[in-house]
Amino acid sequence: MSRYLDRIEPEDVRFLMDFSEFKTFVIDMLGDARDLVQIHIDYDLIEETENMPLIRPMVHLSEVSNFTEEDRHTLLATGFSIDQEPFVNGDYAMKQIFGPEYTILAATEDDDGAFFTIEIPFRNYQQEIKQMRPAHSRQT
């Protein structure tokens, strides 16, 4: 590493997250409700007249057979809902992963599959890491 690199601070941090990784995170967030729903990850590209197009992640949840009212409450306790628009579930999942200050720069599909390019401000990245470390230290 360059001896000069520690003298500068990055502005933003970018992540590449493929749809299967995103789905894995959603499954983890669902906890005990993971077997109550089927999950499909997608996105929508909303053309805005000003700046760049807006990319909205979507988490489609569909109930499995014999879905009860108790199952619905178990699912709602996770922060997700079958009754919400997939955008709401997608936004919720992204905020759980990246915090409130994230931007999806691109959704790309290639031979390896589809993935999001996500950017967060470096300072927010540092804050998220600091918040995680005390919790991680207590678990070990």
mmCIF file of C-alpha atoms in Angstrom:
data_model
loop_
_atom_site.group_PDB
_atom_site.id
_atom_site.type_symbol
_atom_site.label_atom_id
_atom_site.label_comp_id
_atom_site.label_asym_id
_atom_site.label_seq_id
_atom_site.Cartn_x
_atom_site.Cartn_y
_atom_site.Cartn_z
ATOM 1 C CA MET A 1 0.000 0.000 0.000
ATOM 2 C CA SER A 2 1.211 3.463 -0.799
ATOM 3 C CA ARG A 3 2.546 5.437 2.134
ATOM 4 C CA TYR A 4 0.376 8.319 0.920
ATOM 5 C CA LEU A 5 -2.940 6.513 0.905
ATOM 6 C CA ASP A 6 -3.574 7.079 4.613
ATOM 7 C CA ARG A 7 -3.386 10.844 4.049
ATOM 8 C CA ILE A 8 -6.550 11.011 1.998
ATOM 9 C CA GLU A 9 -10.099 10.058 2.800
ATOM 10 C CA PRO A 10 -12.413 8.541 0.226
ATOM 11 C CA GLU A 11 -15.697 10.271 -0.499
ATOM 12 C CA ASP A 12 -17.798 7.222 -1.267
ATOM 13 C CA VAL A 13 -17.698 3.457 -0.944
ATOM 14 C CA ARG A 14 -19.162 1.275 -3.698
ATOM 15 C CA PHE A 15 -20.427 -2.265 -3.404
ATOM 16 C CA LEU A 16 -21.391 -4.827 -6.013
ATOM 17 C CA MET A 17 -24.156 -7.080 -4.710
ATOM 18 C CA ASP A 18 -25.625 -9.738 -6.933
ATOM 19 C CA PHE A 19 -29.272 -10.654 -6.635
ATOM 20 C CA SER A 20 -28.483 -13.998 -5.005
ATOM 21 C CA GLU A 21 -26.526 -12.210 -2.247
ATOM 22 C CA PHE A 22 -29.419 -9.789 -1.767
ATOM 23 C CA LYS A 23 -31.839 -12.721 -1.542
ATOM 24 C CA THR A 24 -29.572 -14.415 1.025
ATOM 25 C CA PHE A 25 -29.629 -11.260 3.160
ATOM 26 C CA VAL A 26 -33.435 -11.065 2.881
ATOM 27 C CA ILE A 27 -33.728 -14.723 3.919
ATOM 28 C CA ASP A 28 -31.544 -13.962 6.940
ATOM 29 C CA MET A 29 -33.691 -10.925 7.829
ATOM 30 C CA LEU A 30 -36.850 -13.034 7.600
ATOM 31 C CA GLY A 31 -35.585 -15.359 10.334
ATOM 32 C CA ASP A 32 -38.351 -17.760 11.383
ATOM 33 C CA ALA A 33 -40.613 -16.385 8.634
ATOM 34 C CA ARG A 34 -38.264 -17.559 5.850
ATOM 35 C CA ASP A 35 -40.238 -20.758 5.230
ATOM 36 C CA LEU A 36 -43.580 -18.932 5.110
ATOM 37 C CA VAL A 37 -42.935 -17.096 1.849
ATOM 38 C CA GLN A 38 -41.374 -17.433 -1.558
ATOM 39 C CA ILE A 39 -38.912 -14.665 -2.447
ATOM 40 C CA HIS A 40 -38.203 -13.117 -5.817
ATOM 41 C CA ILE A 41 -35.692 -10.273 -6.256
ATOM 42 C CA ASP A 42 -36.099 -7.761 -9.067
ATOM 43 C CA TYR A 43 -35.818 -4.047 -9.769
ATOM 44 C CA ASP A 44 -37.563 -1.331 -11.689
ATOM 45 C CA LEU A 45 -35.930 1.486 -13.579
ATOM 46 C CA ILE A 46 -37.848 4.735 -13.198
ATOM 47 C CA GLU A 47 -36.840 7.329 -15.758
ATOM 48 C CA GLU A 48 -36.536 10.767 -14.221
ATOM 49 C CA THR A 49 -36.349 13.824 -16.417
ATOM 50 C CA GLU A 50 -33.576 15.413 -14.390
ATOM 51 C CA ASN A 51 -30.528 13.440 -13.184
ATOM 52 C CA MET A 52 -29.998 9.712 -13.536
ATOM 53 C CA PRO A 53 -32.774 7.136 -13.651
ATOM 54 C CA LEU A 54 -33.979 5.905 -10.270
ATOM 55 C CA ILE A 55 -33.387 2.211 -9.626
ATOM 56 C CA ARG A 56 -35.830 0.671 -7.172
ATOM 57 C CA PRO A 57 -35.048 -2.745 -5.705
ATOM 58 C CA MET A 58 -38.039 -5.032 -5.353
ATOM 59 C CA VAL A 59 -38.521 -7.915 -2.960
ATOM 60 C CA HIS A 60 -41.598 -9.841 -4.066
ATOM 61 C CA LEU A 61 -42.960 -12.039 -1.295
ATOM 62 C CA SER A 62 -45.678 -14.578 -1.977
ATOM 63 C CA GLU A 63 -47.245 -16.769 0.636
ATOM 64 C CA VAL A 64 -46.843 -20.504 0.635
ATOM 65 C CA SER A 65 -49.906 -22.704 1.017
ATOM 66 C CA ASN A 66 -51.708 -22.764 4.357
ATOM 67 C CA PHE A 67 -50.562 -19.212 5.215
ATOM 68 C CA THR A 68 -52.368 -18.317 8.457
ATOM 69 C CA GLU A 69 -53.031 -15.073 10.288
ATOM 70 C CA GLU A 70 -50.366 -16.113 12.801
ATOM 71 C CA ASP A 71 -47.930 -16.543 9.905
ATOM 72 C CA ARG A 72 -48.818 -13.043 8.699
ATOM 73 C CA HIS A 73 -47.946 -11.597 12.114
ATOM 74 C CA THR A 74 -44.687 -13.565 12.206
ATOM 75 C CA LEU A 75 -43.802 -12.060 8.831
ATOM 76 C CA LEU A 76 -44.835 -8.531 9.867
ATOM 77 C CA ALA A 77 -42.577 -8.764 12.931
ATOM 78 C CA THR A 78 -39.590 -8.985 10.546
ATOM 79 C CA GLY A 79 -40.379 -5.622 8.930
ATOM 80 C CA PHE A 80 -41.511 -7.215 5.656
ATOM 81 C CA SER A 81 -45.060 -7.672 4.418
ATOM 82 C CA ILE A 82 -46.850 -9.561 1.669
ATOM 83 C CA ASP A 83 -49.414 -6.752 1.483
ATOM 84 C CA GLN A 84 -46.889 -4.002 0.699
ATOM 85 C CA GLU A 85 -45.567 -3.013 -2.688
ATOM 86 C CA PRO A 86 -42.356 -4.916 -3.519
ATOM 87 C CA PHE A 87 -40.565 -1.530 -3.554
ATOM 88 C CA VAL A 88 -41.313 -1.024 0.134
ATOM 89 C CA ASN A 89 -39.824 -4.424 0.991
ATOM 90 C CA GLY A 90 -36.828 -3.701 -1.265
ATOM 91 C CA ASP A 91 -36.172 -0.314 0.316
ATOM 92 C CA TYR A 92 -36.497 -1.804 3.793
ATOM 93 C CA ALA A 93 -33.991 -4.566 3.011
ATOM 94 C CA MET A 94 -31.475 -2.142 1.480
ATOM 95 C CA LYS A 95 -31.701 0.148 4.527
ATOM 96 C CA GLN A 96 -31.084 -2.829 6.801
ATOM 97 C CA ILE A 97 -27.954 -3.692 4.820
ATOM 98 C CA PHE A 98 -26.483 -0.287 3.970
ATOM 99 C CA GLY A 99 -28.129 2.154 6.381
ATOM 100 C CA PRO A 100 -30.301 5.083 5.344
ATOM 101 C CA GLU A 101 -27.800 6.878 3.095
ATOM 102 C CA TYR A 102 -27.361 4.589 0.111
ATOM 103 C CA THR A 103 -27.776 5.100 -3.619
ATOM 104 C CA ILE A 104 -28.254 2.376 -6.184
ATOM 105 C CA LEU A 105 -26.147 3.559 -9.101
ATOM 106 C CA ALA A 106 -26.871 0.699 -11.476
ATOM 107 C CA ALA A 107 -28.619 -2.594 -11.926
ATOM 108 C CA THR A 108 -26.672 -4.694 -14.397
ATOM 109 C CA GLU A 109 -27.454 -8.017 -16.001
ATOM 110 C CA ASP A 110 -24.685 -10.011 -17.653
ATOM 111 C CA ASP A 111 -23.669 -13.629 -18.220
ATOM 112 C CA ASP A 112 -22.963 -14.058 -14.505
ATOM 113 C CA GLY A 113 -26.412 -12.810 -13.501
ATOM 114 C CA ALA A 114 -27.872 -9.559 -12.239
ATOM 115 C CA PHE A 115 -26.309 -7.294 -9.644
ATOM 116 C CA PHE A 116 -26.677 -3.869 -8.073
ATOM 117 C CA THR A 117 -23.942 -1.246 -7.802
ATOM 118 C CA ILE A 118 -24.564 0.555 -4.510
ATOM 119 C CA GLU A 119 -22.806 3.618 -3.186
ATOM 120 C CA ILE A 120 -22.768 5.017 0.332
ATOM 121 C CA PRO A 121 -20.851 8.011 1.680
ATOM 122 C CA PHE A 122 -17.577 6.952 3.290
ATOM 123 C CA ARG A 123 -18.498 8.630 6.592
ATOM 124 C CA ASN A 124 -21.743 6.663 6.745
ATOM 125 C CA TYR A 125 -19.796 3.495 5.984
ATOM 126 C CA GLN A 126 -17.470 4.236 8.911
ATOM 127 C CA GLN A 127 -20.448 4.865 11.216
ATOM 128 C CA GLU A 128 -22.131 1.615 10.194
ATOM 129 C CA ILE A 129 -18.906 -0.327 10.821
ATOM 130 C CA LYS A 130 -18.441 1.318 14.250
ATOM 131 C CA GLN A 131 -22.020 0.429 15.211
ATOM 132 C CA MET A 132 -21.453 -3.193 14.199
ATOM 133 C CA ARG A 133 -18.163 -3.712 16.017
ATOM 134 C CA PRO A 134 -19.415 -3.325 19.610
ATOM 135 C CA ALA A 135 -22.249 -5.771 18.932
ATOM 136 C CA HIS A 136 -19.855 -8.207 17.269
ATOM 137 C CA SER A 137 -17.369 -7.916 20.153
ATOM 138 C CA ARG A 138 -20.071 -8.806 22.685
ATOM 139 C CA GLN A 139 -21.009 -11.941 20.758
ATOM 140 C CA THR A 140 -17.485 -13.358 20.711
#
